[in-house]
CSV table of C-alpha atoms in Angstrom, one decimal:
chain,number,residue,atom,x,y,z
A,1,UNK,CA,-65.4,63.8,-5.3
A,2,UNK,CA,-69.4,62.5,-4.4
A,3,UNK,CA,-68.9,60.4,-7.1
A,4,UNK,CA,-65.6,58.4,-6.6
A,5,UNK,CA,-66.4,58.1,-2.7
A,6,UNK,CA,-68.3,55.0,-2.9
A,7,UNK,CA,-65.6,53.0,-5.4
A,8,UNK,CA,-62.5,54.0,-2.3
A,9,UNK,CA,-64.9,52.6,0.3
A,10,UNK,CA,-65.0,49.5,-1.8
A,11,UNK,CA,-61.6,49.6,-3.0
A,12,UNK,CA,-60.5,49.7,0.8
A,13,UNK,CA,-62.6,47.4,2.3
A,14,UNK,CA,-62.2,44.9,-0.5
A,15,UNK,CA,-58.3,45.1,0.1
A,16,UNK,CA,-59.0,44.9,3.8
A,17,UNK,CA,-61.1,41.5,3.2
A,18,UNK,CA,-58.9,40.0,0.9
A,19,UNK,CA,-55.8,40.5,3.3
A,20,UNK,CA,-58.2,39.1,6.1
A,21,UNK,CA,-58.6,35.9,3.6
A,22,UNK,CA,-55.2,35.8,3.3
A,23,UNK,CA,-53.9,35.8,6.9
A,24,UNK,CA,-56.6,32.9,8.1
A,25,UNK,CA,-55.9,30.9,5.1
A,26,UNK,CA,-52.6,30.5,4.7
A,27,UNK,CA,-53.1,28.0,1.8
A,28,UNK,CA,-55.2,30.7,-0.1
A,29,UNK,CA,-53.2,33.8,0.6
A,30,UNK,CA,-51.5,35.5,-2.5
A,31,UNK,CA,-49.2,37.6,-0.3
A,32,UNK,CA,-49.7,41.3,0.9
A,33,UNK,CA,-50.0,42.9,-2.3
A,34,UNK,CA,-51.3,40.1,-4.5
A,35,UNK,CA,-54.1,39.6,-1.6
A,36,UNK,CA,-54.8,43.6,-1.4
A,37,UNK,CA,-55.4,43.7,-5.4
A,38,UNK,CA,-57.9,40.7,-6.0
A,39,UNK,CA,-59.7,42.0,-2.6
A,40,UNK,CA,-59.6,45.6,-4.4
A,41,UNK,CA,-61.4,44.1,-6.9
A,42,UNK,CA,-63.8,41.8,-5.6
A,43,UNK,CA,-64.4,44.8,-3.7
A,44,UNK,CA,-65.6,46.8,-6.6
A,45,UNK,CA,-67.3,43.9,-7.7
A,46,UNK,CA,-69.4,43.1,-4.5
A,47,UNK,CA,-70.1,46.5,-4.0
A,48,UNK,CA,-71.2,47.1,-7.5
A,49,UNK,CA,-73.4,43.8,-6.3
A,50,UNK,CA,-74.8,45.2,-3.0
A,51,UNK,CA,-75.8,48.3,-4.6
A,52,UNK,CA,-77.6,46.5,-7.8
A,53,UNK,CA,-78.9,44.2,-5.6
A,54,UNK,CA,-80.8,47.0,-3.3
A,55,UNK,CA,-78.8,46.3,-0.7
A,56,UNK,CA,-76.4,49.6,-0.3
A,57,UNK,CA,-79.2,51.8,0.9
A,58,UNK,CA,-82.9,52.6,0.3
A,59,UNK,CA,-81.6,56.2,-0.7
A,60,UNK,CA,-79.5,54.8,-3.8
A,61,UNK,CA,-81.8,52.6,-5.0
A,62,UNK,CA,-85.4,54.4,-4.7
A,63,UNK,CA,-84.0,57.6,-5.9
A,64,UNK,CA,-79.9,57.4,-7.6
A,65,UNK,CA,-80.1,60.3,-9.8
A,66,UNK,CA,-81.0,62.5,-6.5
A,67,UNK,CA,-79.2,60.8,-4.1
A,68,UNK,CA,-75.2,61.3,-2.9
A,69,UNK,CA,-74.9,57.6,-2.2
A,70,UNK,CA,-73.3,59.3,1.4
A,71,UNK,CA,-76.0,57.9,3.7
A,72,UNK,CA,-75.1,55.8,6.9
A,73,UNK,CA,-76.8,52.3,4.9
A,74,UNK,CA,-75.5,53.0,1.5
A,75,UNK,CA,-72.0,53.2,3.1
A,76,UNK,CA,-72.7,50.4,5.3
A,77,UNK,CA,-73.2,48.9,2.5
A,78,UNK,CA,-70.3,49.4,-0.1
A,79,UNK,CA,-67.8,48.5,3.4
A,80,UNK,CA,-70.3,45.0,3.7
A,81,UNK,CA,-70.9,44.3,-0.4
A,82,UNK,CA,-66.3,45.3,-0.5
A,83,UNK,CA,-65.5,43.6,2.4
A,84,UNK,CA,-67.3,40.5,1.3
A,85,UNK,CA,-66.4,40.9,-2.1
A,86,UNK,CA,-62.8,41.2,-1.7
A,87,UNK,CA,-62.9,38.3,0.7
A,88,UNK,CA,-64.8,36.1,-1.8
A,89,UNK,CA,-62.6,37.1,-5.0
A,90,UNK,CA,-59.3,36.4,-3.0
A,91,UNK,CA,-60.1,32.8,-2.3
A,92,UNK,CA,-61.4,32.0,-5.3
A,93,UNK,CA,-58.2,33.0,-6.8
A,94,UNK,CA,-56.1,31.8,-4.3
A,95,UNK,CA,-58.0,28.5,-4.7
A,96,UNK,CA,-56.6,28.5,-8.4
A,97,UNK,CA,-53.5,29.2,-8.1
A,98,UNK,CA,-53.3,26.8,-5.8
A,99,UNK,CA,-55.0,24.0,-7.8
A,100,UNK,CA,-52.9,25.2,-11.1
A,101,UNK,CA,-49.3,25.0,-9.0
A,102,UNK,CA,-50.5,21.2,-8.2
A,103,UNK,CA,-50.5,20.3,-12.0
């Protein structure tokens, strides 16, 4: 369950970004559940980031193979690198859709 902690936090706050996106940019939203899934994945995506990056905790990064990833920063930091992530991956597809419907 250690294992699949990280991806939920991601999962959730990339949802949670991309329905943030959504609701101040009207133009760019995708609607509820199409704003929940690209934020989903852009959360996975900028968490994955945040973490590669050296960003989603000293713990996870100096030492991954001993580390639970369950520290305050690395979970600060899947939320932030999700969050963003999911806010980031919603208006860039909301920004196509958008361009493609004016074709």
């Amino acid at each position: 369950m250690e294992a699949l902690l990280p991806i939920i936090i991601q999962l959730i706050s990339g949802g949670v970004g991309g329905n943030i996106v959504g609701g101040l940019l009207k133009n760019l939203s995708l609607g509820t559940t199409g704003n929940t899934v690209a934020g989903g994945i852009g959360g996975l995506i900028g968490g994955y980031l945040t973490q590669f990056l050296g960003a989603g905790g000293a713990a996870v990064v100096a030492d991954a193979a001993a580390s639970s990833g369950l520290d305050i920063g690395s979970i600060i930091g899947q939320v932030a690198g999700g969050g963003v992530g999911g806010l980031i991956l919603t208006a860039i597809v909301g920004a196509i859709k958008n361009s493609m419907a004016k074709t």
